[in-house]
mmCIF file with all atom_site columns, C-alpha atoms in Angstrom:
data_model
loop_
_atom_site.group_PDB
_atom_site.id
_atom_site.type_symbol
_atom_site.label_atom_id
_atom_site.label_alt_id
_atom_site.label_comp_id
_atom_site.label_asym_id
_atom_site.label_entity_id
_atom_site.label_seq_id
_atom_site.pdbx_PDB_ins_code
_atom_site.Cartn_x
_atom_site.Cartn_y
_atom_site.Cartn_z
_atom_site.occupancy
_atom_site.B_iso_or_equiv
_atom_site.pdbx_formal_charge
_atom_site.auth_seq_id
_atom_site.auth_comp_id
_atom_site.auth_asym_id
_atom_site.auth_atom_id
_atom_site.pdbx_PDB_model_num
ATOM 1   C CA . MET S 1 1   ? 84.255  102.829 96.739  1.00 48.00 ? 1   MET S CA 1
ATOM 2   C CA . THR S 1 2   ? 82.550  99.730  95.489  1.00 62.00 ? 2   THR S CA 1
ATOM 3   C CA . HIS S 1 3   ? 78.698  99.070  96.226  1.00 62.00 ? 3   HIS S CA 1
ATOM 4   C CA . GLU S 1 4   ? 80.165  95.753  98.154  1.00 66.00 ? 4   GLU S CA 1
ATOM 5   C CA . ILE S 1 5   ? 82.272  98.107  100.500 1.00 69.00 ? 5   ILE S CA 1
ATOM 6   C CA . ASP S 1 6   ? 79.388  100.410 100.858 1.00 74.00 ? 6   ASP S CA 1
ATOM 7   C CA . ASP S 1 7   ? 77.262  97.473  102.063 1.00 76.00 ? 7   ASP S CA 1
ATOM 8   C CA . ILE S 1 8   ? 79.945  96.254  104.471 1.00 75.00 ? 8   ILE S CA 1
ATOM 9   C CA . GLU S 1 9   ? 80.437  99.944  105.737 1.00 81.00 ? 9   GLU S CA 1
ATOM 10  C CA . ALA S 1 10  ? 76.657  100.153 106.421 1.00 83.00 ? 10  ALA S CA 1
ATOM 11  C CA . GLN S 1 11  ? 76.606  96.913  108.190 1.00 79.00 ? 11  GLN S CA 1
ATOM 12  C CA . LEU S 1 12  ? 79.480  97.927  110.697 1.00 81.00 ? 12  LEU S CA 1
ATOM 13  C CA . ARG S 1 13  ? 77.773  101.212 111.284 1.00 87.00 ? 13  ARG S CA 1
ATOM 14  C CA . ALA S 1 14  ? 74.670  99.432  112.124 1.00 88.00 ? 14  ALA S CA 1
ATOM 15  C CA . LYS S 1 15  ? 76.402  97.254  114.604 1.00 82.00 ? 15  LYS S CA 1
ATOM 16  C CA . GLY S 1 16  ? 77.777  100.425 116.237 1.00 84.00 ? 16  GLY S CA 1
ATOM 17  C CA . VAL S 1 17  ? 81.470  100.040 114.907 1.00 83.00 ? 17  VAL S CA 1
ATOM 18  C CA . GLN S 1 18  ? 83.205  103.650 114.087 1.00 86.00 ? 18  GLN S CA 1
ATOM 19  C CA . VAL S 1 19  ? 84.043  103.303 110.477 1.00 88.00 ? 19  VAL S CA 1
ATOM 20  C CA . THR S 1 20  ? 87.344  105.194 109.486 1.00 90.00 ? 20  THR S CA 1
ATOM 21  C CA . ARG S 1 21  ? 89.528  105.067 106.329 1.00 91.00 ? 21  ARG S CA 1
ATOM 22  C CA . GLN S 1 22  ? 92.097  102.593 107.979 1.00 92.00 ? 22  GLN S CA 1
ATOM 23  C CA . ARG S 1 23  ? 89.239  100.306 109.061 1.00 91.00 ? 23  ARG S CA 1
ATOM 24  C CA . LEU S 1 24  ? 87.744  100.228 105.516 1.00 91.00 ? 24  LEU S CA 1
ATOM 25  C CA . ALA S 1 25  ? 91.413  99.606  104.011 1.00 93.00 ? 25  ALA S CA 1
ATOM 26  C CA . ILE S 1 26  ? 91.554  96.702  106.385 1.00 94.00 ? 26  ILE S CA 1
ATOM 27  C CA . VAL S 1 27  ? 88.069  95.479  105.541 1.00 92.00 ? 27  VAL S CA 1
ATOM 28  C CA . ASN S 1 28  ? 88.880  95.820  101.974 1.00 92.00 ? 28  ASN S CA 1
ATOM 29  C CA . VAL S 1 29  ? 92.082  93.558  102.186 1.00 95.00 ? 29  VAL S CA 1
ATOM 30  C CA . LEU S 1 30  ? 89.790  90.896  103.797 1.00 92.00 ? 30  LEU S CA 1
ATOM 31  C CA . ARG S 1 31  ? 87.366  91.454  100.979 1.00 90.00 ? 31  ARG S CA 1
ATOM 32  C CA . LEU S 1 32  ? 89.887  90.887  98.400  1.00 90.00 ? 32  LEU S CA 1
ATOM 33  C CA . ALA S 1 33  ? 91.845  87.982  100.189 1.00 89.00 ? 33  ALA S CA 1
ATOM 34  C CA . GLY S 1 34  ? 91.883  84.885  98.232  1.00 82.00 ? 34  GLY S CA 1
ATOM 35  C CA . ASP S 1 35  ? 93.512  83.268  101.457 1.00 86.00 ? 35  ASP S CA 1
ATOM 36  C CA . HIS S 1 36  ? 93.070  83.384  105.063 1.00 89.00 ? 36  HIS S CA 1
ATOM 37  C CA . PRO S 1 37  ? 95.730  86.230  106.054 1.00 92.00 ? 37  PRO S CA 1
ATOM 38  C CA . THR S 1 38  ? 97.342  86.609  109.473 1.00 92.00 ? 38  THR S CA 1
ATOM 39  C CA . ALA S 1 39  ? 97.449  89.807  111.005 1.00 95.00 ? 39  ALA S CA 1
ATOM 40  C CA . ASP S 1 40  ? 100.847 90.667  109.887 1.00 95.00 ? 40  ASP S CA 1
ATOM 41  C CA . GLU S 1 41  ? 99.756  89.856  106.259 1.00 95.00 ? 41  GLU S CA 1
ATOM 42  C CA . ILE S 1 42  ? 96.608  92.113  106.461 1.00 97.00 ? 42  ILE S CA 1
ATOM 43  C CA . LEU S 1 43  ? 98.952  94.819  107.665 1.00 97.00 ? 43  LEU S CA 1
ATOM 44  C CA . SER S 1 44  ? 101.337 94.532  104.803 1.00 96.00 ? 44  SER S CA 1
ATOM 45  C CA . ARG S 1 45  ? 98.589  94.388  102.215 1.00 96.00 ? 45  ARG S CA 1
ATOM 46  C CA . ALA S 1 46  ? 96.693  97.364  104.061 1.00 96.00 ? 46  ALA S CA 1
ATOM 47  C CA . LYS S 1 47  ? 99.845  99.439  104.132 1.00 95.00 ? 47  LYS S CA 1
ATOM 48  C CA . LEU S 1 48  ? 99.753  99.415  100.217 1.00 94.00 ? 48  LEU S CA 1
ATOM 49  C CA . GLU S 1 49  ? 96.417  101.232 100.328 1.00 91.00 ? 49  GLU S CA 1
ATOM 50  C CA . ASP S 1 50  ? 97.156  103.520 103.613 1.00 93.00 ? 50  ASP S CA 1
ATOM 51  C CA . GLU S 1 51  ? 100.963 103.729 104.732 1.00 94.00 ? 51  GLU S CA 1
ATOM 52  C CA . SER S 1 52  ? 99.639  105.278 107.866 1.00 94.00 ? 52  SER S CA 1
ATOM 53  C CA . ILE S 1 53  ? 98.031  101.993 109.355 1.00 96.00 ? 53  ILE S CA 1
ATOM 54  C CA . SER S 1 54  ? 99.904  100.445 112.154 1.00 95.00 ? 54  SER S CA 1
ATOM 55  C CA . GLN S 1 55  ? 100.021 97.109  113.556 1.00 96.00 ? 55  GLN S CA 1
ATOM 56  C CA . ALA S 1 56  ? 98.028  98.181  116.612 1.00 96.00 ? 56  ALA S CA 1
ATOM 57  C CA . THR S 1 57  ? 95.536  99.592  114.464 1.00 95.00 ? 57  THR S CA 1
ATOM 58  C CA . VAL S 1 58  ? 95.196  96.089  112.499 1.00 96.00 ? 58  VAL S CA 1
ATOM 59  C CA . TYR S 1 59  ? 94.936  94.170  115.711 1.00 95.00 ? 59  TYR S CA 1
ATOM 60  C CA . ARG S 1 60  ? 92.436  96.655  117.361 1.00 93.00 ? 60  ARG S CA 1
ATOM 61  C CA . THR S 1 61  ? 90.257  96.787  114.192 1.00 92.00 ? 61  THR S CA 1
ATOM 62  C CA . LEU S 1 62  ? 90.242  92.987  113.775 1.00 94.00 ? 62  LEU S CA 1
ATOM 63  C CA . ALA S 1 63  ? 89.135  92.722  117.622 1.00 93.00 ? 63  ALA S CA 1
ATOM 64  C CA . ALA S 1 64  ? 86.368  94.974  116.971 1.00 89.00 ? 64  ALA S CA 1
ATOM 65  C CA . LEU S 1 65  ? 85.486  93.377  113.718 1.00 89.00 ? 65  LEU S CA 1
ATOM 66  C CA . GLU S 1 66  ? 85.254  89.930  115.402 1.00 90.00 ? 66  GLU S CA 1
ATOM 67  C CA . LYS S 1 67  ? 83.441  91.068  118.441 1.00 87.00 ? 67  LYS S CA 1
ATOM 68  C CA . VAL S 1 68  ? 80.332  92.363  116.106 1.00 84.00 ? 68  VAL S CA 1
ATOM 69  C CA . GLY S 1 69  ? 80.515  89.158  114.077 1.00 83.00 ? 69  GLY S CA 1
ATOM 70  C CA . ALA S 1 70  ? 82.048  90.980  110.946 1.00 85.00 ? 70  ALA S CA 1
ATOM 71  C CA . VAL S 1 71  ? 85.246  88.824  111.067 1.00 88.00 ? 71  VAL S CA 1
ATOM 72  C CA . LEU S 1 72  ? 85.823  85.201  111.784 1.00 88.00 ? 72  LEU S CA 1
ATOM 73  C CA . LYS S 1 73  ? 89.208  84.423  113.496 1.00 91.00 ? 73  LYS S CA 1
ATOM 74  C CA . ASN S 1 74  ? 90.662  80.919  112.784 1.00 86.00 ? 74  ASN S CA 1
ATOM 75  C CA . ASP S 1 75  ? 93.398  79.186  114.653 1.00 84.00 ? 75  ASP S CA 1
ATOM 76  C CA . PHE S 1 76  ? 94.213  76.314  112.388 1.00 78.00 ? 76  PHE S CA 1
ATOM 77  C CA . ASP S 1 77  ? 96.134  73.853  114.477 1.00 69.00 ? 77  ASP S CA 1
ATOM 78  C CA . GLY S 1 78  ? 98.068  76.464  116.542 1.00 68.00 ? 78  GLY S CA 1
ATOM 79  C CA . ALA S 1 79  ? 99.478  77.815  113.473 1.00 68.00 ? 79  ALA S CA 1
ATOM 80  C CA . GLY S 1 80  ? 98.524  81.520  114.527 1.00 77.00 ? 80  GLY S CA 1
ATOM 81  C CA . ALA S 1 81  ? 95.265  83.428  114.067 1.00 89.00 ? 81  ALA S CA 1
ATOM 82  C CA . ARG S 1 82  ? 93.887  83.753  110.247 1.00 89.00 ? 82  ARG S CA 1
ATOM 83  C CA . PHE S 1 83  ? 91.181  86.045  109.515 1.00 93.00 ? 83  PHE S CA 1
ATOM 84  C CA . GLU S 1 84  ? 88.210  86.145  106.841 1.00 89.00 ? 84  GLU S CA 1
ATOM 85  C CA . LEU S 1 85  ? 85.039  88.112  106.490 1.00 87.00 ? 85  LEU S CA 1
ATOM 86  C CA . ALA S 1 86  ? 82.017  86.506  108.171 1.00 83.00 ? 86  ALA S CA 1
ATOM 87  C CA . ASP S 1 87  ? 79.635  87.373  105.529 1.00 76.00 ? 87  ASP S CA 1
ATOM 88  C CA . ARG S 1 88  ? 80.833  84.749  103.062 1.00 72.00 ? 88  ARG S CA 1
ATOM 89  C CA . ALA S 1 89  ? 78.740  81.549  102.323 1.00 78.00 ? 89  ALA S CA 1
ATOM 90  C CA . HIS S 1 90  ? 79.175  78.922  104.885 1.00 85.00 ? 90  HIS S CA 1
ATOM 91  C CA . HIS S 1 91  ? 82.161  76.512  103.959 1.00 89.00 ? 91  HIS S CA 1
ATOM 92  C CA . ASP S 1 92  ? 84.650  74.204  105.774 1.00 92.00 ? 92  ASP S CA 1
ATOM 93  C CA . HIS S 1 93  ? 88.260  74.002  105.649 1.00 91.00 ? 93  HIS S CA 1
ATOM 94  C CA . LEU S 1 94  ? 90.873  71.699  104.668 1.00 93.00 ? 94  LEU S CA 1
ATOM 95  C CA . ILE S 1 95  ? 94.475  72.388  105.912 1.00 91.00 ? 95  ILE S CA 1
ATOM 96  C CA . ASP S 1 96  ? 97.450  71.092  104.340 1.00 92.00 ? 96  ASP S CA 1
ATOM 97  C CA . LEU S 1 97  ? 99.742  69.804  107.021 1.00 91.00 ? 97  LEU S CA 1
ATOM 98  C CA . ASP S 1 98  ? 102.723 70.112  104.823 1.00 92.00 ? 98  ASP S CA 1
ATOM 99  C CA . THR S 1 99  ? 102.340 73.578  103.211 1.00 89.00 ? 99  THR S CA 1
ATOM 100 C CA . GLY S 1 100 ? 99.985  75.267  105.599 1.00 85.00 ? 100 GLY S CA 1
ATOM 101 C CA . GLU S 1 101 ? 97.582  75.982  102.585 1.00 87.00 ? 101 GLU S CA 1
ATOM 102 C CA . VAL S 1 102 ? 94.032  76.431  103.740 1.00 88.00 ? 102 VAL S CA 1
ATOM 103 C CA . ILE S 1 103 ? 91.470  75.127  101.143 1.00 90.00 ? 103 ILE S CA 1
ATOM 104 C CA . GLU S 1 104 ? 87.809  75.879  101.492 1.00 88.00 ? 104 GLU S CA 1
ATOM 105 C CA . PHE S 1 105 ? 85.159  73.658  100.394 1.00 94.00 ? 105 PHE S CA 1
ATOM 106 C CA . HIS S 1 106 ? 81.237  73.087  100.699 1.00 94.00 ? 106 HIS S CA 1
ATOM 107 C CA . SER S 1 107 ? 79.844  69.591  100.808 1.00 95.00 ? 107 SER S CA 1
ATOM 108 C CA . GLU S 1 108 ? 75.879  69.091  100.921 1.00 96.00 ? 108 GLU S CA 1
ATOM 109 C CA . LEU S 1 109 ? 76.720  65.354  102.094 1.00 96.00 ? 109 LEU S CA 1
ATOM 110 C CA . ILE S 1 110 ? 78.555  66.385  104.923 1.00 95.00 ? 110 ILE S CA 1
ATOM 111 C CA . GLU S 1 111 ? 76.150  69.011  105.975 1.00 95.00 ? 111 GLU S CA 1
ATOM 112 C CA . SER S 1 112 ? 73.354  66.516  105.544 1.00 95.00 ? 112 SER S CA 1
ATOM 113 C CA . LEU S 1 113 ? 75.131  63.946  107.662 1.00 96.00 ? 113 LEU S CA 1
ATOM 114 C CA . GLN S 1 114 ? 75.903  66.754  110.364 1.00 95.00 ? 114 GLN S CA 1
ATOM 115 C CA . ALA S 1 115 ? 72.224  67.524  110.666 1.00 96.00 ? 115 ALA S CA 1
ATOM 116 C CA . GLN S 1 116 ? 71.327  63.699  110.808 1.00 96.00 ? 116 GLN S CA 1
ATOM 117 C CA . ILE S 1 117 ? 73.595  63.008  113.319 1.00 97.00 ? 117 ILE S CA 1
ATOM 118 C CA . ALA S 1 118 ? 72.368  65.908  115.680 1.00 97.00 ? 118 ALA S CA 1
ATOM 119 C CA . ALA S 1 119 ? 68.938  64.914  115.115 1.00 97.00 ? 119 ALA S CA 1
ATOM 120 C CA . GLU S 1 120 ? 69.335  61.507  115.930 1.00 97.00 ? 120 GLU S CA 1
ATOM 121 C CA . LEU S 1 121 ? 70.892  62.836  119.220 1.00 97.00 ? 121 LEU S CA 1
ATOM 122 C CA . GLY S 1 122 ? 67.995  65.068  119.770 1.00 97.00 ? 122 GLY S CA 1
ATOM 123 C CA . TYR S 1 123 ? 69.743  68.328  118.707 1.00 97.00 ? 123 TYR S CA 1
ATOM 124 C CA . GLU S 1 124 ? 69.434  71.019  115.804 1.00 95.00 ? 124 GLU S CA 1
ATOM 125 C CA . ILE S 1 125 ? 72.774  72.506  114.663 1.00 94.00 ? 125 ILE S CA 1
ATOM 126 C CA . GLU S 1 126 ? 73.015  76.237  115.178 1.00 92.00 ? 126 GLU S CA 1
ATOM 127 C CA . TRP S 1 127 ? 76.257  76.539  113.696 1.00 86.00 ? 127 TRP S CA 1
ATOM 128 C CA . HIS S 1 128 ? 79.536  74.486  113.300 1.00 89.00 ? 128 HIS S CA 1
ATOM 129 C CA . ARG S 1 129 ? 83.226  74.742  112.147 1.00 86.00 ? 129 ARG S CA 1
ATOM 130 C CA . LEU S 1 130 ? 84.820  71.851  110.341 1.00 91.00 ? 130 LEU S CA 1
ATOM 131 C CA . GLU S 1 131 ? 88.463  71.750  109.807 1.00 90.00 ? 131 GLU S CA 1
ATOM 132 C CA . LEU S 1 132 ? 90.143  68.654  107.882 1.00 93.00 ? 132 LEU S CA 1
ATOM 133 C CA . TYR S 1 133 ? 93.694  68.219  108.330 1.00 93.00 ? 133 TYR S CA 1
ATOM 134 C CA . ALA S 1 134 ? 95.426  66.381  105.626 1.00 95.00 ? 134 ALA S CA 1
ATOM 135 C CA . ARG S 1 135 ? 98.548  65.548  103.594 1.00 96.00 ? 135 ARG S CA 1
ATOM 136 C CA . LYS S 1 136 ? 98.318  65.174  99.799  1.00 95.00 ? 136 LYS S CA 1
ATOM 137 C CA . ARG S 1 137 ? 98.340  61.473  98.675  1.00 93.00 ? 137 ARG S CA 1
ATOM 138 C CA . PRO S 1 138 ? 101.677 60.571  96.715  1.00 91.00 ? 138 PRO S CA 1
ATOM 139 C CA . GLY S 1 139 ? 100.858 61.456  93.241  1.00 85.00 ? 139 GLY S CA 1
ATOM 140 C CA . GLY S 1 140 ? 97.865  63.495  94.265  1.00 70.00 ? 140 GLY S CA 1
#
């Protein structure tokens, strides 16, 4: 078990989440994911690590992890829920409308502009989520 998994396990226990072998397998899938997998994709990947994992276990685990803030659930344009660990650095998403690909990005310019707009309106941003829906330019 890696140091990173140990850290995640300790965080979950501190939040009162019962940590099981199956839940750790699901967390590991999310930790290694280079994409934003659906629950069914998480299930198929987790089964490679532990064949006893069921669809119900995945859904219950994702709900429990989301409830304690360990997992973020994204629903990009109604395309179905996709998941990622919440401990990653802040980022925004660009969704390719033709392929469904989800691209993570971070822009200090956007962050600064959002903070400026909020301040001008008398607010301070606690958190935000930015999703850009786009199509590739021809030849792009």
